[in-house]
């Protein structure tokens, strides 16, 4: 995994290894590859004059939480996820950007971290606040809302999506709750920015590779700017 200090204090995490490579190549200056353990590459460079890392974490909380823990041990104090979600709301279509203010933890990693007790994972307010202003400044349309996090992409419970939506969830992913649960336990700040990849139960809404690339290159500056924003003194 990434050597201590390689990323400085800031890490942007993504599920897809190819996405990590794309964002590092397109957005970072003075890029160096810091790791490629188990096919999960990491890159370090500068963005807006500040040191930042981009690290792939794989699919699901069980994989991601291991990467998050090792990033924290390597010195990360702020971790922001940039991933995809399936829409549970007519307000979100493929390519739309969501800032997850909170998550429904329907994943095993989140439950294990809190010993199975009821828990409501929240994003760091300073990151959310910065993202709202950064999105407006960059001219990027972004909404803030609740996401559900699950272990199963193909869940046998056909009614689960409806129940999440009835509780206010606008989308579902597989890692946000894990990150937002772990962060306060380890004394760091975290946020999650998600690009809509599809509308749940509507296969025809899947996007093309070119649309996927364009959406992430539009969303990434918002996530990076929020990641690198200076938190207020405590």
mmCIF file of C-alpha atoms in Angstrom:
data_model
loop_
_atom_site.group_PDB
_atom_site.id
_atom_site.type_symbol
_atom_site.label_atom_id
_atom_site.label_comp_id
_atom_site.label_asym_id
_atom_site.label_seq_id
_atom_site.Cartn_x
_atom_site.Cartn_y
_atom_site.Cartn_z
ATOM 1 C CA UNK A 1 0.000 0.000 0.000
ATOM 2 C CA UNK A 2 1.009 3.665 -0.204
ATOM 3 C CA UNK A 3 4.092 4.635 1.784
ATOM 4 C CA UNK A 4 3.632 6.942 4.805
ATOM 5 C CA UNK A 5 3.493 10.578 3.734
ATOM 6 C CA UNK A 6 3.189 9.865 -0.006
ATOM 7 C CA UNK A 7 -0.189 11.619 -0.296
ATOM 8 C CA UNK A 8 0.361 14.282 2.307
ATOM 9 C CA UNK A 9 -2.855 14.766 4.284
ATOM 10 C CA UNK A 10 -5.383 14.464 1.453
ATOM 11 C CA UNK A 11 -6.639 11.433 -0.455
ATOM 12 C CA UNK A 12 -9.276 11.132 -3.165
ATOM 13 C CA UNK A 13 -10.517 7.539 -3.363
ATOM 14 C CA UNK A 14 -12.312 5.853 -6.256
ATOM 15 C CA UNK A 15 -13.536 2.318 -6.764
ATOM 16 C CA UNK A 16 -12.349 1.741 -10.323
ATOM 17 C CA UNK A 17 -8.578 1.391 -10.942
ATOM 18 C CA UNK A 18 -8.976 2.822 -14.465
ATOM 19 C CA UNK A 19 -10.759 5.853 -13.018
ATOM 20 C CA UNK A 20 -7.894 6.472 -10.617
ATOM 21 C CA UNK A 21 -5.433 6.419 -13.503
ATOM 22 C CA UNK A 22 -7.614 8.688 -15.649
ATOM 23 C CA UNK A 23 -8.076 11.331 -12.957
ATOM 24 C CA UNK A 24 -4.404 11.305 -11.996
ATOM 25 C CA UNK A 25 -3.309 11.720 -15.615
ATOM 26 C CA UNK A 26 -5.829 14.436 -16.452
ATOM 27 C CA UNK A 27 -5.910 16.506 -13.261
ATOM 28 C CA UNK A 28 -2.677 16.141 -11.283
ATOM 29 C CA UNK A 29 0.703 17.719 -11.902
ATOM 30 C CA UNK A 30 4.033 15.977 -11.261
ATOM 31 C CA UNK A 31 2.271 12.612 -10.984
ATOM 32 C CA UNK A 32 3.987 9.552 -9.577
ATOM 33 C CA UNK A 33 2.575 6.056 -9.112
ATOM 34 C CA UNK A 34 2.792 5.208 -5.422
ATOM 35 C CA UNK A 35 1.305 1.712 -5.315
ATOM 36 C CA UNK A 36 -0.362 -1.059 -7.292
ATOM 37 C CA UNK A 37 -1.041 -3.632 -4.582
ATOM 38 C CA UNK A 38 -3.613 -6.234 -5.665
ATOM 39 C CA UNK A 39 -4.409 -4.211 -8.766
ATOM 40 C CA UNK A 40 -5.493 -1.123 -6.792
ATOM 41 C CA UNK A 41 -3.247 1.687 -8.052
ATOM 42 C CA UNK A 42 -2.410 4.840 -6.157
ATOM 43 C CA UNK A 43 -1.026 8.096 -7.536
ATOM 44 C CA UNK A 44 0.402 11.199 -5.887
ATOM 45 C CA UNK A 45 0.819 14.661 -7.352
ATOM 46 C CA UNK A 46 -0.257 18.245 -6.960
ATOM 47 C CA UNK A 47 -3.607 19.887 -7.589
ATOM 48 C CA UNK A 48 -3.974 23.638 -7.316
ATOM 49 C CA UNK A 49 -0.480 23.678 -5.843
ATOM 50 C CA UNK A 50 -1.278 21.221 -3.036
ATOM 51 C CA UNK A 51 -0.136 17.647 -2.496
ATOM 52 C CA UNK A 52 -2.901 15.089 -3.036
ATOM 53 C CA UNK A 53 -3.261 11.372 -3.648
ATOM 54 C CA UNK A 54 -5.708 9.406 -5.769
ATOM 55 C CA UNK A 55 -6.194 5.797 -4.665
ATOM 56 C CA UNK A 56 -8.409 2.979 -5.998
ATOM 57 C CA UNK A 57 -10.270 0.948 -3.350
ATOM 58 C CA UNK A 58 -12.153 -1.737 -5.288
ATOM 59 C CA UNK A 59 -15.807 -2.720 -4.938
ATOM 60 C CA UNK A 60 -17.696 -2.900 -1.626
ATOM 61 C CA UNK A 61 -17.077 -1.864 1.953
ATOM 62 C CA UNK A 62 -15.005 -4.905 2.898
ATOM 63 C CA UNK A 63 -12.380 -4.017 0.278
ATOM 64 C CA UNK A 64 -12.653 -0.260 0.706
ATOM 65 C CA UNK A 65 -12.333 -0.161 4.500
ATOM 66 C CA UNK A 66 -8.941 -1.878 4.308
ATOM 67 C CA UNK A 67 -7.711 0.785 1.886
ATOM 68 C CA UNK A 68 -9.154 3.593 4.032
ATOM 69 C CA UNK A 69 -7.457 2.251 7.165
ATOM 70 C CA UNK A 70 -4.083 2.025 5.426
ATOM 71 C CA UNK A 71 -4.415 5.516 3.977
ATOM 72 C CA UNK A 72 -5.051 6.850 7.480
ATOM 73 C CA UNK A 73 -2.001 4.988 8.766
ATOM 74 C CA UNK A 74 -0.029 6.563 5.924
ATOM 75 C CA UNK A 75 -1.006 10.037 7.123
ATOM 76 C CA UNK A 76 -4.308 10.876 5.425
ATOM 77 C CA UNK A 77 -6.399 13.290 7.491
ATOM 78 C CA UNK A 78 -9.046 13.981 4.853
ATOM 79 C CA UNK A 79 -10.503 11.326 2.562
ATOM 80 C CA UNK A 80 -13.103 12.015 -0.112
ATOM 81 C CA UNK A 81 -14.741 9.322 -2.225
ATOM 82 C CA UNK A 82 -15.663 9.966 -5.846
ATOM 83 C CA UNK A 83 -17.801 7.123 -7.120
ATOM 84 C CA UNK A 84 -21.040 6.130 -8.775
ATOM 85 C CA UNK A 85 -24.562 5.529 -7.521
ATOM 86 C CA UNK A 86 -27.798 4.118 -8.820
ATOM 87 C CA UNK A 87 -30.655 6.611 -8.729
ATOM 88 C CA UNK A 88 -33.730 5.956 -6.590
ATOM 89 C CA UNK A 89 -35.241 9.341 -7.454
ATOM 90 C CA UNK A 90 -36.625 10.844 -10.667
ATOM 91 C CA UNK A 91 -34.541 13.921 -9.808
ATOM 92 C CA UNK A 92 -31.321 12.070 -10.744
ATOM 93 C CA UNK A 93 -30.410 10.811 -14.188
ATOM 94 C CA UNK A 94 -27.085 9.429 -15.491
ATOM 95 C CA UNK A 95 -24.348 12.031 -15.216
ATOM 96 C CA UNK A 96 -25.951 13.988 -12.341
ATOM 97 C CA UNK A 97 -23.759 14.715 -9.310
ATOM 98 C CA UNK A 98 -24.720 13.995 -5.690
ATOM 99 C CA UNK A 99 -22.921 15.114 -2.548
ATOM 100 C CA UNK A 100 -23.846 12.538 0.092
ATOM 101 C CA UNK A 101 -24.626 14.363 3.333
ATOM 102 C CA UNK A 102 -25.426 11.085 5.107
ATOM 103 C CA UNK A 103 -25.813 7.380 4.428
ATOM 104 C CA UNK A 104 -28.055 4.460 5.360
ATOM 105 C CA UNK A 105 -25.568 1.767 6.497
ATOM 106 C CA UNK A 106 -26.887 -1.471 4.978
ATOM 107 C CA UNK A 107 -23.379 -2.939 4.683
ATOM 108 C CA UNK A 108 -21.493 -5.373 6.867
ATOM 109 C CA UNK A 109 -18.366 -3.248 7.261
ATOM 110 C CA UNK A 110 -20.277 -0.323 8.779
ATOM 111 C CA UNK A 111 -22.148 -2.610 11.163
ATOM 112 C CA UNK A 112 -18.915 -4.308 12.234
ATOM 113 C CA UNK A 113 -17.217 -0.966 12.928
ATOM 114 C CA UNK A 114 -19.936 0.034 15.430
ATOM 115 C CA UNK A 115 -20.573 -3.423 16.883
ATOM 116 C CA UNK A 116 -23.983 -3.715 15.262
ATOM 117 C CA UNK A 117 -25.392 -0.712 17.140
ATOM 118 C CA UNK A 118 -27.741 1.766 15.393
ATOM 119 C CA UNK A 119 -25.693 4.424 13.649
ATOM 120 C CA UNK A 120 -26.228 7.355 11.253
ATOM 121 C CA UNK A 121 -23.055 8.056 9.233
ATOM 122 C CA UNK A 122 -22.643 11.735 8.344
ATOM 123 C CA UNK A 123 -20.269 13.484 5.978
ATOM 124 C CA UNK A 124 -17.999 16.162 7.414
ATOM 125 C CA UNK A 125 -19.967 19.423 7.229
ATOM 126 C CA UNK A 126 -16.946 21.502 6.213
ATOM 127 C CA UNK A 127 -16.412 19.279 3.165
ATOM 128 C CA UNK A 128 -20.097 19.421 2.210
ATOM 129 C CA UNK A 129 -20.171 23.195 2.730
ATOM 130 C CA UNK A 130 -17.062 23.694 0.609
ATOM 131 C CA UNK A 131 -18.447 21.457 -2.138
ATOM 132 C CA UNK A 132 -21.671 23.461 -2.431
ATOM 133 C CA UNK A 133 -19.677 26.653 -2.984
ATOM 134 C CA UNK A 134 -17.101 24.988 -5.242
ATOM 135 C CA UNK A 135 -19.793 23.486 -7.465
ATOM 136 C CA UNK A 136 -21.437 26.887 -7.905
ATOM 137 C CA UNK A 137 -18.078 28.525 -8.631
ATOM 138 C CA UNK A 138 -17.198 25.865 -11.213
ATOM 139 C CA UNK A 139 -20.662 25.919 -12.787
ATOM 140 C CA UNK A 140 -21.322 22.271 -11.929
ATOM 141 C CA UNK A 141 -24.889 21.229 -11.041
ATOM 142 C CA UNK A 142 -24.813 19.278 -7.779
ATOM 143 C CA UNK A 143 -27.433 18.255 -5.228
ATOM 144 C CA UNK A 144 -26.949 17.244 -1.589
ATOM 145 C CA UNK A 145 -28.841 14.243 -0.234
ATOM 146 C CA UNK A 146 -29.048 10.846 1.450
ATOM 147 C CA UNK A 147 -27.568 7.691 -0.066
ATOM 148 C CA UNK A 148 -27.998 4.052 0.971
ATOM 149 C CA UNK A 149 -24.941 1.781 1.059
ATOM 150 C CA UNK A 150 -25.285 -1.943 0.451
ATOM 151 C CA UNK A 151 -23.085 -5.027 0.082
ATOM 152 C CA UNK A 152 -25.105 -6.562 -2.745
ATOM 153 C CA UNK A 153 -25.304 -5.082 -6.219
ATOM 154 C CA UNK A 154 -27.830 -7.773 -7.136
ATOM 155 C CA UNK A 155 -29.937 -7.840 -3.981
ATOM 156 C CA UNK A 156 -32.661 -10.536 -3.799
ATOM 157 C CA UNK A 157 -34.914 -8.174 -1.786
ATOM 158 C CA UNK A 158 -36.872 -6.585 -4.629
ATOM 159 C CA UNK A 159 -38.641 -4.156 -2.292
ATOM 160 C CA UNK A 160 -35.514 -2.756 -0.613
ATOM 161 C CA UNK A 161 -35.013 0.102 -3.072
ATOM 162 C CA UNK A 162 -38.589 1.282 -2.552
ATOM 163 C CA UNK A 163 -38.179 1.257 1.234
ATOM 164 C CA UNK A 164 -34.954 3.266 1.024
ATOM 165 C CA UNK A 165 -36.593 5.796 -1.266
ATOM 166 C CA UNK A 166 -39.547 6.100 1.132
ATOM 167 C CA UNK A 167 -37.037 7.096 3.847
ATOM 168 C CA UNK A 168 -35.570 9.831 1.684
ATOM 169 C CA UNK A 169 -32.638 8.068 0.015
ATOM 170 C CA UNK A 170 -32.072 9.359 -3.513
ATOM 171 C CA UNK A 171 -29.537 6.709 -4.503
ATOM 172 C CA UNK A 172 -27.591 3.593 -3.572
ATOM 173 C CA UNK A 173 -23.859 2.803 -3.642
ATOM 174 C CA UNK A 174 -21.507 0.291 -2.005
ATOM 175 C CA UNK A 175 -18.901 2.284 -0.005
ATOM 176 C CA UNK A 176 -20.134 5.653 1.281
ATOM 177 C CA UNK A 177 -21.499 4.511 4.650
ATOM 178 C CA UNK A 178 -18.304 2.563 5.302
ATOM 179 C CA UNK A 179 -16.121 5.640 4.822
ATOM 180 C CA UNK A 180 -18.425 7.969 6.769
ATOM 181 C CA UNK A 181 -18.612 5.477 9.658
ATOM 182 C CA UNK A 182 -14.862 4.933 9.838
ATOM 183 C CA UNK A 183 -13.823 8.593 9.618
ATOM 184 C CA UNK A 184 -14.947 9.864 13.050
ATOM 185 C CA UNK A 185 -13.741 6.648 14.691
ATOM 186 C CA UNK A 186 -10.240 7.425 13.365
ATOM 187 C CA UNK A 187 -10.393 11.168 13.923
ATOM 188 C CA UNK A 188 -10.339 12.216 10.276
ATOM 189 C CA UNK A 189 -12.694 14.117 7.961
ATOM 190 C CA UNK A 190 -14.502 12.469 5.062
ATOM 191 C CA UNK A 191 -17.009 13.132 2.330
ATOM 192 C CA UNK A 192 -18.536 11.330 -0.636
ATOM 193 C CA UNK A 193 -19.360 12.619 -4.115
ATOM 194 C CA UNK A 194 -21.273 10.332 -6.439
ATOM 195 C CA UNK A 195 -22.060 10.500 -10.136
ATOM 196 C CA UNK A 196 -25.323 8.841 -11.193
ATOM 197 C CA UNK A 197 -24.494 5.860 -13.415
ATOM 198 C CA UNK A 198 -28.005 4.471 -13.888
ATOM 199 C CA UNK A 199 -31.574 4.538 -12.662
ATOM 200 C CA UNK A 200 -32.235 1.470 -10.511
ATOM 201 C CA UNK A 201 -34.406 -1.138 -12.259
ATOM 202 C CA UNK A 202 -34.069 0.729 -15.569
ATOM 203 C CA UNK A 203 -31.267 -0.962 -17.558
ATOM 204 C CA UNK A 204 -31.782 1.334 -20.552
ATOM 205 C CA UNK A 205 -30.395 4.243 -18.534
ATOM 206 C CA UNK A 206 -26.817 2.873 -18.528
ATOM 207 C CA UNK A 207 -24.309 5.357 -19.960
ATOM 208 C CA UNK A 208 -21.577 5.045 -22.574
ATOM 209 C CA UNK A 209 -17.846 5.001 -21.871
ATOM 210 C CA UNK A 210 -17.451 8.527 -23.280
ATOM 211 C CA UNK A 211 -20.300 9.831 -21.122
ATOM 212 C CA UNK A 212 -18.747 8.121 -18.088
ATOM 213 C CA UNK A 213 -15.368 9.764 -18.722
ATOM 214 C CA UNK A 214 -16.842 13.221 -19.283
ATOM 215 C CA UNK A 215 -19.010 13.051 -16.146
ATOM 216 C CA UNK A 216 -16.075 12.169 -13.904
ATOM 217 C CA UNK A 217 -13.799 14.815 -15.358
ATOM 218 C CA UNK A 218 -16.562 17.339 -14.609
ATOM 219 C CA UNK A 219 -17.221 16.067 -11.073
ATOM 220 C CA UNK A 220 -13.605 15.532 -9.990
ATOM 221 C CA UNK A 221 -12.639 19.223 -9.656
ATOM 222 C CA UNK A 222 -15.542 19.711 -7.224
ATOM 223 C CA UNK A 223 -14.432 16.723 -5.138
ATOM 224 C CA UNK A 224 -10.766 17.762 -5.202
ATOM 225 C CA UNK A 225 -11.501 21.375 -4.300
ATOM 226 C CA UNK A 226 -13.665 20.277 -1.365
ATOM 227 C CA UNK A 227 -11.017 17.766 -0.293
ATOM 228 C CA UNK A 228 -8.311 20.458 -0.256
ATOM 229 C CA UNK A 229 -10.434 23.192 1.320
ATOM 230 C CA UNK A 230 -9.073 24.389 4.637
ATOM 231 C CA UNK A 231 -11.195 23.284 7.616
ATOM 232 C CA UNK A 232 -12.066 25.897 10.186
ATOM 233 C CA UNK A 233 -9.945 25.818 13.378
ATOM 234 C CA UNK A 234 -11.563 23.858 16.197
#
